[in-house]
Coordinates of C-alpha atoms in Angstrom, one line a residue:
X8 CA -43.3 -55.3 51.4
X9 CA -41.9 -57.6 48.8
X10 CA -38.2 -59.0 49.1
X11 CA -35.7 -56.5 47.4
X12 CA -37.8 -53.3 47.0
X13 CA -36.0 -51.1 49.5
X14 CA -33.2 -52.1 47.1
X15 CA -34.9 -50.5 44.2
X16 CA -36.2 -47.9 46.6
X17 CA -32.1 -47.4 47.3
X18 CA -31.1 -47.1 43.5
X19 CA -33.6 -44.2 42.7
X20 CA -32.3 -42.1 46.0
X21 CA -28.8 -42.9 45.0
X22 CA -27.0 -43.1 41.6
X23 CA -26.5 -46.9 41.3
X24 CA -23.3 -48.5 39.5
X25 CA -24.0 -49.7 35.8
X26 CA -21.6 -51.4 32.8
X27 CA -24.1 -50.0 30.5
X28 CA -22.2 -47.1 28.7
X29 CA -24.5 -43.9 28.4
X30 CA -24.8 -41.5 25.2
X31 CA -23.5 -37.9 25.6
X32 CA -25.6 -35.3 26.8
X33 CA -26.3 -32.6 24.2
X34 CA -24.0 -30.1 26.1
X35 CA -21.0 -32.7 25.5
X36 CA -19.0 -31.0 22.5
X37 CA -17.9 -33.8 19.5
X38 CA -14.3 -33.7 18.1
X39 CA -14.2 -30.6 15.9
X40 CA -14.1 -31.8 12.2
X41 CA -10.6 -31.5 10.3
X42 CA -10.1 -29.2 6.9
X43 CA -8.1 -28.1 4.3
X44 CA -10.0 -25.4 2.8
X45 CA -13.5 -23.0 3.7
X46 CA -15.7 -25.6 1.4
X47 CA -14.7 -28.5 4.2
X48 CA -16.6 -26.9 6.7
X49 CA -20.4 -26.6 7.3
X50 CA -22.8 -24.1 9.0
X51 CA -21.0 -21.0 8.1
X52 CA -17.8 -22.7 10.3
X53 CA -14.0 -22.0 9.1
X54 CA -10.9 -23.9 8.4
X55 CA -8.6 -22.2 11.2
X56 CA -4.9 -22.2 11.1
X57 CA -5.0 -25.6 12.9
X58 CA -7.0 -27.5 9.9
X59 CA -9.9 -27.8 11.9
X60 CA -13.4 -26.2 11.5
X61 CA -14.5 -23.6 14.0
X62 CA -15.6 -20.0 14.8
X63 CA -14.4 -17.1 12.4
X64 CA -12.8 -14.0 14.0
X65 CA -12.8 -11.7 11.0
X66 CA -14.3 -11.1 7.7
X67 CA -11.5 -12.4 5.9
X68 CA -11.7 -15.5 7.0
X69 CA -15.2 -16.0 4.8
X70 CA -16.1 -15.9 1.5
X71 CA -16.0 -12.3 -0.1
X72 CA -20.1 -12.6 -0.2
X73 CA -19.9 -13.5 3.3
X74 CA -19.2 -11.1 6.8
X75 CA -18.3 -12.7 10.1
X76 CA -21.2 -12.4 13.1
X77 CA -20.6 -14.3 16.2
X78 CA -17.9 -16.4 15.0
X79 CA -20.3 -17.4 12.3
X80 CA -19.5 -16.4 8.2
X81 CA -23.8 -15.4 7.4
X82 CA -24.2 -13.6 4.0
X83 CA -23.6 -10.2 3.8
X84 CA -26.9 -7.9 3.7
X85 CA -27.8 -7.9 -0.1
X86 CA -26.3 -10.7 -1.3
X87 CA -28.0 -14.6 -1.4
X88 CA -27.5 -18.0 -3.0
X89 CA -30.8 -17.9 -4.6
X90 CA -29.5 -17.9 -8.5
X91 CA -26.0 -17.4 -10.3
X92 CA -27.5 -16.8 -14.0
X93 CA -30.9 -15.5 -14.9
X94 CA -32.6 -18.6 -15.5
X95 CA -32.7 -19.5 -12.4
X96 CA -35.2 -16.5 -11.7
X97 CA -38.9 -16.1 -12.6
X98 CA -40.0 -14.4 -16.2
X99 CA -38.9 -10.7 -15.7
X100 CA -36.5 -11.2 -13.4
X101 CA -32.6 -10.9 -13.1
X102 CA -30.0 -12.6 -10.7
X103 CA -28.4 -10.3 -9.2
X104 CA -25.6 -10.4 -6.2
X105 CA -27.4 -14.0 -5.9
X106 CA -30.4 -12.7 -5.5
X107 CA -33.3 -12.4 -8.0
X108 CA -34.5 -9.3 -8.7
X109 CA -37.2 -6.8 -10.7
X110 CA -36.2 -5.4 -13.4
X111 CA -36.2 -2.0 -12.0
X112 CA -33.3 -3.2 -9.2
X113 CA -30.8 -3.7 -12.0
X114 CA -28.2 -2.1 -14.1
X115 CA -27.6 -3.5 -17.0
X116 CA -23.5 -3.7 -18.3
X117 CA -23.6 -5.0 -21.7
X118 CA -20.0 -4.5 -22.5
X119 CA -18.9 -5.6 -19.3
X120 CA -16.7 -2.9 -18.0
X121 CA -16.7 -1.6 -14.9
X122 CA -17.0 1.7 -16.8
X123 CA -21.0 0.9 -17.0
X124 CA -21.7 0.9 -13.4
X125 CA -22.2 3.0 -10.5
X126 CA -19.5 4.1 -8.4
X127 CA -19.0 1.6 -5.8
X128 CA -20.0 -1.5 -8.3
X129 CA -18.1 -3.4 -11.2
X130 CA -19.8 -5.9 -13.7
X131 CA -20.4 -9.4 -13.0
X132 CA -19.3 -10.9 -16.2
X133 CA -21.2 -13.9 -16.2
X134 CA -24.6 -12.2 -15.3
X135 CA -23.8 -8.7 -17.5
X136 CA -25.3 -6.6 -14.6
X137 CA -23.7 -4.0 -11.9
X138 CA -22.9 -5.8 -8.1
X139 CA -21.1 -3.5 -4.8
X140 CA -17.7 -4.1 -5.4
X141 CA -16.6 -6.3 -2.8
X142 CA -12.7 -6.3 -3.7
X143 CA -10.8 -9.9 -4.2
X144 CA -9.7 -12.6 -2.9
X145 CA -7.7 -13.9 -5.7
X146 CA -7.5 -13.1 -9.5
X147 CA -10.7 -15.0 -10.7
X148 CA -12.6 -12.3 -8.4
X149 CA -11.4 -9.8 -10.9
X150 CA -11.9 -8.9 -14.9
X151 CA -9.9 -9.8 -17.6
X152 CA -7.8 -6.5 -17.8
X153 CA -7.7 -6.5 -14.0
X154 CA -5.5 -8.7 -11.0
X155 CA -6.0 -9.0 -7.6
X156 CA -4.0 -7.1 -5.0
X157 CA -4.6 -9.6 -2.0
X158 CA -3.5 -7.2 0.4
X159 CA -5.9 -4.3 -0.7
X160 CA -8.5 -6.9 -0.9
X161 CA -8.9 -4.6 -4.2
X162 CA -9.0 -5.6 -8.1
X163 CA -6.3 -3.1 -9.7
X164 CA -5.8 -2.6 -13.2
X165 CA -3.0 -5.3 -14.8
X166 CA 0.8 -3.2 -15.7
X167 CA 3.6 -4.2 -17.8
X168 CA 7.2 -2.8 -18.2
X169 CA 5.6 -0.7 -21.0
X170 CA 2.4 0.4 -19.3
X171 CA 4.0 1.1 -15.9
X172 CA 4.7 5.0 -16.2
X173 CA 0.9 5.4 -17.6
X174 CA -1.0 2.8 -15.2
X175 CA 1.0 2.6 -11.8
X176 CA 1.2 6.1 -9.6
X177 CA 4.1 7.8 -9.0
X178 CA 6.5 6.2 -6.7
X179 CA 5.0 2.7 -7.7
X180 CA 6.6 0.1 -10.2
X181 CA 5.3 -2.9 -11.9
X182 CA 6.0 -6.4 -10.7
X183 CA 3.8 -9.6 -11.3
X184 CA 1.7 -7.4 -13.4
X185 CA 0.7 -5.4 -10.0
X186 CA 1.7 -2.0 -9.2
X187 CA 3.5 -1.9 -6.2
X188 CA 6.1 0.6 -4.0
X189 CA 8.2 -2.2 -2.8
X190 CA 8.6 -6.4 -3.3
X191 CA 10.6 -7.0 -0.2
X192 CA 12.0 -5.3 3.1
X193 CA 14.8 -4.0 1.3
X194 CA 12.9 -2.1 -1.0
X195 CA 11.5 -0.1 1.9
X196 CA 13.3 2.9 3.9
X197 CA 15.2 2.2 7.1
X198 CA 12.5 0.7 9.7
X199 CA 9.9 0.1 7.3
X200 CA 8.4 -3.5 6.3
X201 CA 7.0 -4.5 2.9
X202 CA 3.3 -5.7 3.1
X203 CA 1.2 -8.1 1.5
X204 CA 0.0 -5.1 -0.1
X205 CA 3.3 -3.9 -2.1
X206 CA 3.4 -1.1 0.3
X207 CA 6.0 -0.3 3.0
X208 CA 5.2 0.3 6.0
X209 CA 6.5 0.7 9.7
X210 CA 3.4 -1.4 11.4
X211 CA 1.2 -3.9 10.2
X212 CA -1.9 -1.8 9.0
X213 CA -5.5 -2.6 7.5
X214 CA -7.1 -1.5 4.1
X215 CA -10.6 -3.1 5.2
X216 CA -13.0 -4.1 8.1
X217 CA -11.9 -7.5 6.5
X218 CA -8.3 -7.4 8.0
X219 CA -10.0 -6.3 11.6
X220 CA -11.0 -9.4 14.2
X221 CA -14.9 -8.7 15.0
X222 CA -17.0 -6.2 15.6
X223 CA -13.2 -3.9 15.4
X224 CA -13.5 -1.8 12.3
X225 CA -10.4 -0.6 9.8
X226 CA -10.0 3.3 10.3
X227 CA -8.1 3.8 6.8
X228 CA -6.7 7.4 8.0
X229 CA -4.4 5.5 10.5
X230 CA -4.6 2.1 9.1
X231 CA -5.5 0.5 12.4
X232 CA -8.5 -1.7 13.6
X233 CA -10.7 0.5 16.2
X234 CA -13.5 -0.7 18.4
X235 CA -15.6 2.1 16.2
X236 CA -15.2 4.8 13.7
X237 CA -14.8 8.2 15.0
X238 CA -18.3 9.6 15.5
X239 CA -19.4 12.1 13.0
X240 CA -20.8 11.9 9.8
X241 CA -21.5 15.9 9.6
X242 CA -21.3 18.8 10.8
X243 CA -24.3 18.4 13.0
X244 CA -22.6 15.6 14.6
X245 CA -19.7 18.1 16.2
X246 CA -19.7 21.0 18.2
X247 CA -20.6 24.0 17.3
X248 CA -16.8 25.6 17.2
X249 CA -15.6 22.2 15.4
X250 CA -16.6 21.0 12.1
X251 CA -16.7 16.8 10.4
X252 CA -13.8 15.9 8.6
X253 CA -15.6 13.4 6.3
X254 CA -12.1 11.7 4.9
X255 CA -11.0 10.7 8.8
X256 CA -14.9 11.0 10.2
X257 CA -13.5 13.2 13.3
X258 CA -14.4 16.5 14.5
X259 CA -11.5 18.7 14.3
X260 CA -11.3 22.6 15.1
X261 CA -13.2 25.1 12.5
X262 CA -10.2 27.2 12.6
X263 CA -6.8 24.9 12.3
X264 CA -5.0 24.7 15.8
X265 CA -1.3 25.0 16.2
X266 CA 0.8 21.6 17.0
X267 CA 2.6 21.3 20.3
X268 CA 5.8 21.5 18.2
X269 CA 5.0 25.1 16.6
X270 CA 6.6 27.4 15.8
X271 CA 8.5 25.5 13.4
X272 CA 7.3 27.3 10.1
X273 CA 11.0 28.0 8.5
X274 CA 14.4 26.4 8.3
X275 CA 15.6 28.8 11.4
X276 CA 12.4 27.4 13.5
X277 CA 12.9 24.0 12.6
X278 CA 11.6 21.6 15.8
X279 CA 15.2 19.6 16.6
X280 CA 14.5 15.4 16.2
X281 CA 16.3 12.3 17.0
X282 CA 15.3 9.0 15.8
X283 CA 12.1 9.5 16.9
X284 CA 8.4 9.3 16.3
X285 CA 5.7 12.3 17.0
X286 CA 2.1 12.0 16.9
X287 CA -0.7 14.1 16.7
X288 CA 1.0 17.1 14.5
X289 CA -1.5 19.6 12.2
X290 CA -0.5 21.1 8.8
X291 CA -2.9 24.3 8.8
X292 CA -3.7 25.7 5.3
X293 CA -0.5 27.2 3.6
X294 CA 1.7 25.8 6.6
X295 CA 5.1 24.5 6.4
X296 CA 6.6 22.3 9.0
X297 CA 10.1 21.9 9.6
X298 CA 12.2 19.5 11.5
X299 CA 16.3 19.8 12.0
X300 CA 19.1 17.2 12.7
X301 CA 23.0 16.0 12.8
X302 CA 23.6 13.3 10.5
X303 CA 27.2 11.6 10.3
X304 CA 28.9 10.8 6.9
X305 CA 27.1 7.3 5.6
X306 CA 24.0 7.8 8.1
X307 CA 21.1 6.7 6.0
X308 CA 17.9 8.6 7.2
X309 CA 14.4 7.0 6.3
X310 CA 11.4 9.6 7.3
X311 CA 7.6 8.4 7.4
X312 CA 4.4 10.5 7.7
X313 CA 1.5 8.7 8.5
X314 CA -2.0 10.5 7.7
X315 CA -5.5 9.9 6.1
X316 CA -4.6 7.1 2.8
X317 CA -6.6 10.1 0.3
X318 CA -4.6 13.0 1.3
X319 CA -1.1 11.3 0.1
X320 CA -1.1 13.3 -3.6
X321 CA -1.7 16.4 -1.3
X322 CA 1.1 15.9 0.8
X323 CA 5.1 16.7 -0.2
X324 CA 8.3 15.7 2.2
X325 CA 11.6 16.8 1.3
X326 CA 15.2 16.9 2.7
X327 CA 17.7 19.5 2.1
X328 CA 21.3 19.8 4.0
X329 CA 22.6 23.6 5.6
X330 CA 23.0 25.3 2.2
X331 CA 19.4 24.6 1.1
X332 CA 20.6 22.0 -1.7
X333 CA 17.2 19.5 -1.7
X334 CA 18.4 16.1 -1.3
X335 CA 15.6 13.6 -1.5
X336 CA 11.8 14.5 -2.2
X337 CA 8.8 12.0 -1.7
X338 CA 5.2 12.6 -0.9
X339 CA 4.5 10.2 2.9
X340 CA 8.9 9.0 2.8
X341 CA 11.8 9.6 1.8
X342 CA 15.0 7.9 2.3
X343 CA 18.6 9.0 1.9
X344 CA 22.3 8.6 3.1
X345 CA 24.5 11.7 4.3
X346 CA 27.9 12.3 2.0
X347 CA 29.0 14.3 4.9
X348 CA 28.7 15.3 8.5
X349 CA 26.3 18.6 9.0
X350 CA 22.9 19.8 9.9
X351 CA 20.0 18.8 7.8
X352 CA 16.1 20.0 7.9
X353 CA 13.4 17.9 7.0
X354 CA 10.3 19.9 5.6
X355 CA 6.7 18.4 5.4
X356 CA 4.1 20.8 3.5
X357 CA 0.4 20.2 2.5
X358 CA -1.3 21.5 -0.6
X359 CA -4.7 20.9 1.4
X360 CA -7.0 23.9 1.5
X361 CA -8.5 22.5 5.0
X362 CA -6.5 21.3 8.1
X363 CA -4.4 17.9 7.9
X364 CA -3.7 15.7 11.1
X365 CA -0.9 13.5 10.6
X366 CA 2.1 11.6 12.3
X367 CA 6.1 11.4 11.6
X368 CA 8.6 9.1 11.8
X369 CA 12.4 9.5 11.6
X370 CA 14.7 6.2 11.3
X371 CA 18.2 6.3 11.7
X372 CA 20.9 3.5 10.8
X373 CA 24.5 4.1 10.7
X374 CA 26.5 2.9 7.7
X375 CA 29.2 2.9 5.3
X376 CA 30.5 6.8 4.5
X377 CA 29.0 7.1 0.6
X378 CA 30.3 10.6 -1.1
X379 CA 28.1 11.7 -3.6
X380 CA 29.0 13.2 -7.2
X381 CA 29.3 16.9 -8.0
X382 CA 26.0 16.2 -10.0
X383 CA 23.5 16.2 -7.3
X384 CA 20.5 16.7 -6.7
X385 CA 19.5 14.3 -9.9
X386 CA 17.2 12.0 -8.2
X387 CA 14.1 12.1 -10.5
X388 CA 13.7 13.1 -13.7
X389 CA 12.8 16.8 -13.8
X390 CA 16.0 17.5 -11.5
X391 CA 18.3 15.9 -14.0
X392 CA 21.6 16.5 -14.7
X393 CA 22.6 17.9 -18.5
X394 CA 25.5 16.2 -20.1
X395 CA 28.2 17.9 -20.8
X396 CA 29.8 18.1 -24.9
X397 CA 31.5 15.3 -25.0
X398 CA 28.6 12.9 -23.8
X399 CA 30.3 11.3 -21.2
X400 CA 30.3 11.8 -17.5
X401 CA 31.6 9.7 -14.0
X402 CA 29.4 9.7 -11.1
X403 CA 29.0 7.8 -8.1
X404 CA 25.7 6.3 -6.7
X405 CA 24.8 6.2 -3.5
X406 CA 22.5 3.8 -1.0
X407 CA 18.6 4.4 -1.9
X408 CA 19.9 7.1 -4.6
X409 CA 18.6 7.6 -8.1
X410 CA 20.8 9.7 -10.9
X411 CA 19.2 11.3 -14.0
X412 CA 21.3 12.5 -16.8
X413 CA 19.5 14.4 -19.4
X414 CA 20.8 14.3 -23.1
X415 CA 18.9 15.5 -26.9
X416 CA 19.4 13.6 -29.8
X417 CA 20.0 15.2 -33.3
X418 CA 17.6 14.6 -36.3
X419 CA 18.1 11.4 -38.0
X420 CA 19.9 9.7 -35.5
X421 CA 19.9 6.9 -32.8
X422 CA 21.4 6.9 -29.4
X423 CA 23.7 4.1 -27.5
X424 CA 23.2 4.5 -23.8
X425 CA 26.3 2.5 -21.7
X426 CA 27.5 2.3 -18.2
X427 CA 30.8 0.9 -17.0
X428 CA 33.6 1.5 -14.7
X429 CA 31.2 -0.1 -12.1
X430 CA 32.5 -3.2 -9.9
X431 CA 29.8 -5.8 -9.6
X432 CA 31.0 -6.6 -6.2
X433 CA 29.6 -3.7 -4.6
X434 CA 26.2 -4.2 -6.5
X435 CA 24.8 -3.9 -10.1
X436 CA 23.5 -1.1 -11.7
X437 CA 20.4 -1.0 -13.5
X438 CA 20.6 1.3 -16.6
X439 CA 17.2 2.7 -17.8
X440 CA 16.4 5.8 -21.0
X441 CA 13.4 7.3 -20.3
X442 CA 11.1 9.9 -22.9
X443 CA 9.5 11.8 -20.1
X444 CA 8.5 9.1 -18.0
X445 CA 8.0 6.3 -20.1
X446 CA 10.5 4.0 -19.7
X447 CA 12.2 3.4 -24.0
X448 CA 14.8 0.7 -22.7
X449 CA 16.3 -1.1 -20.0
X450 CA 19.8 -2.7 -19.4
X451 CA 21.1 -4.5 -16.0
X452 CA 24.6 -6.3 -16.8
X453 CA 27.8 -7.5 -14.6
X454 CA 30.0 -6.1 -16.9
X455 CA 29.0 -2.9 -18.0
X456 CA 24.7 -2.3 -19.0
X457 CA 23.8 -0.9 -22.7
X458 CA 20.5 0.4 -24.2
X459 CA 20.4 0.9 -28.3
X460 CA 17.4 2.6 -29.6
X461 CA 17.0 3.4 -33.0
X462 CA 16.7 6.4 -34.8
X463 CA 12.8 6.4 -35.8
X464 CA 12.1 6.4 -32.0
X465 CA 14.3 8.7 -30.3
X466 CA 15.3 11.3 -33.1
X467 CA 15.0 15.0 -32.0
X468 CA 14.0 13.9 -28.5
X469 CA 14.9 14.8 -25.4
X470 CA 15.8 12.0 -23.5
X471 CA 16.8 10.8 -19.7
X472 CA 19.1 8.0 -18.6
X473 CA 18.5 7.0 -15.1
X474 CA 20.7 4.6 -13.2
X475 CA 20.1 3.2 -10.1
X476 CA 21.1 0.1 -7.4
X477 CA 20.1 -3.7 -8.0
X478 CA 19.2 -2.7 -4.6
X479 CA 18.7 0.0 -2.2
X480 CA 22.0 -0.5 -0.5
X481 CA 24.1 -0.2 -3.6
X482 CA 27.1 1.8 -3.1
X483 CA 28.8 2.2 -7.1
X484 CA 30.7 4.9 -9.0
X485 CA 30.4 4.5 -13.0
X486 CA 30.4 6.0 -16.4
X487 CA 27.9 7.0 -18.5
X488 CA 28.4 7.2 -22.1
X489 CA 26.1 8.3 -24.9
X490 CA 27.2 7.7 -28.7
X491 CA 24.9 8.3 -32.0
X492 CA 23.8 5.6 -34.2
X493 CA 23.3 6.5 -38.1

């Protein structure tokens, strides 16, 4: 045996010492790359909250062509990065969602309106054909007459101060040329937020599978992210003595089922609440529901049904104290603060011909005793007040309280619309004449707001004047003047 081999023979049994550094191993992770924005970051990676690429968690965190799959943004089924224009496809082809396609596979919109297309599509306006609607992620995902709502993930139709009664839906105003309920927290009922939608809200909720961390889904009924949809699709999918509801995709009862809180079909009945939240409640065809409690002087009351998104036009919510006077109206809330201690009933009605499953909230906050003017209930237009002969009337406005004051204007004349006697202290008034429900002029002033309109606009009309808080907790008395202009 040569000198020094059982040394070597040593060194293969056992690891031997070396200075020589040794490469990584392929299972040894590198330092994760840093960004700034999705485009920093390679092999369908993300730019996460900590400025570095990794994994995504949700759809929303890729491009709107893109859906997340295990932690990975891959295109989404359809759509490719084979063309953006038509001449980047054969003769007789079109680029379509990316992808190039027969002629057959296309719709052509040559105007490029969504008006063209299919339900479920808009037009690409540099291509001129039909592609799924895939919502926004900012205003450059949307047409000309059109801005992104980030929080719907949804393109919506642009408003002005002028358009707003004609484009935005009721209980919705215009602001940043969006339709929206509310802009901040204050805009929004006692223990409601404002989203990033424009829409207040007691819980964070989802509009699409995009705000939901994989494989969760959005369930728009209830606005939360759910490991699946409920299970049917039809009738075939439920028992035989329940049928699909295909707006919430559940099986409910063929014939509607009485709530644990029935009977509560009448003011008399009426199920007694705190500040309190009950789930899992049922409006049967032609029901009524009614709920009854004690409110102190000042107590501002905010009340919040929760059901499927589509059934909201169907829906009505109303408050009215012990002599039946209705106090506030809404459709899914209402808000409004007691003049005086008593017994009030909350009643929550359907117009639905089939069953409707929904929740309820009732928010409570004590505050400043606010007594309201002989004038009520004024608080939207058709329920507003006439003004007396002499034009002029004092009234007091309330936290979350609207007045309307109803006035006609002779042939040939103008109108002068004022407010004063108002202390800006306790908040501003905003002063608004309104020709059904579009909105003729607007005033908001420390000292006292005015609206002039002239006499080829408003002669022989019936007009409104509506006054309400700079904000929802403005407590103000005032006067309301009208005068003719030649």
């Amino acid at each position: 045996m040569r000198p020094g081999w059982w040394l070597v023979g040593l060194c293969w049994l056992f690891a031997c010492s070396s200075t020589e550094k040794v490469p990584p191993g392929p299972d040894v992770d590198p330092a994760p790359k840093t960004c700034a924005r999705r485009e920093d970051c390679d092999g369908g990676q993300v730019c996460t909250l900590a400025e570095v690429c990794g994994a995504c968690e949700s759809s929303g965190q890729c491009r709107l062509r893109e859906r997340c799959e295990a932690g990975t943004c891959i295109a989404r089924e359809g759509w490719g990065e084979a063309c953006v224009a038509h001449a980047n496809c054969g003769l007789g082809q079109w680029c379509r969602q990316g992808l190039c396609r027969a002629r057959t596979d296309v719709v052509p919109c040559p105007m490029g309106t969504r008006e063209e297309c299919p339900t479920g599509e808009r037009c690409n306006a540099g291509t001129l054909v039909c592609e799924e609607d895939l919502g926004c992620l900012e205003d450059a995902d949307c047409g000309a007459e059109e801005r992104c709502n980030p929080g719907l993930h949804a393109c919506v139709s642009r408003c002005t101060e002028a358009t707003a009664s004609a484009v935005c839906a009721e209980g919705e105003h215009c602001a940043n040329e969006r339709c929206v309920r509310c802009e901040e927290d204050s805009d929004c009922a006692v223990g409601f937020t404002c989203d990033a939608a424009g829409r207040c809200t007691v819980t964070p909720r989802c509009y699409s599978d995009r705000d939901c961390t994989v494989p969760q889904v959005c369930h728009l009924a209830s606005g939360q992210c759910l490991p699946s949809l409920p299970p049917c699709s039809s009738d075939d999918d439920c028992e035989s003595d329940r049928r699909c509801d295909l707006g919430s995709r559940a099986c409910i009862p063929r014939s509607c089922q009485p709530d644990a809180l029935e009977p509560n079909d009448s003011v008399g009945t009426a199920h007694p609440v705190s500040a309190s939240r009950h789930v899992r409640l049922t409006l049967c065809p032609g029901d009524v529901d009614h709920y009854s409690l004690t409110l102190e002087r000042g107590d501002q009351l905010g009340v919040n049904v929760e059901a499927e998104v589509f059934a909201e036009p169907m829906f009505s919510a109303s408050l009215q104290d012990a002599s039946g006077r209705v106090l506030a109206t809404g459709r899914f809330r209402l808000s409004h603060v007691a003049a005086e201690r008593g017994l009030y009933t909350v009643r929550i009605a359907s117009r639905d011909t089939v069953p409707r499953a929904y929740d309820v909230g009732f928010f409570l906050s004590r505050g400043t005793p606010c007594d309201d003017d002989d004038h009520e209930p004024n608080d939207t237009v058709e329920m507003a007040t006439v003004l007396p002969e002499g034009l002029r009337l004092d009234g007091m406005l309330c936290p979350g309280d609207a007045d309307h004051l109803r006035f006609s204007v002779p042939p040939s004349r103008g109108a002068r619309v004022s407010l004063s006697g108002y202390s800006a202290v306790r908040g501003l008034l905003h002063l608004c004449v309104l020709n059904g429900g579009t909105e003729l002029g607007c005033s908001l002033d420390t000292t006292g707001a005015r609206v002039d309109l002239p006499a080829s606009t408003v002669q022989g009309r019936s007009l409104t004047a509506r006054v309400t808080g700079d904000d929802a907790r403005t407590t103000n008395g005032y006067t309301l003047q009208v005068e003719w202009l030649p």
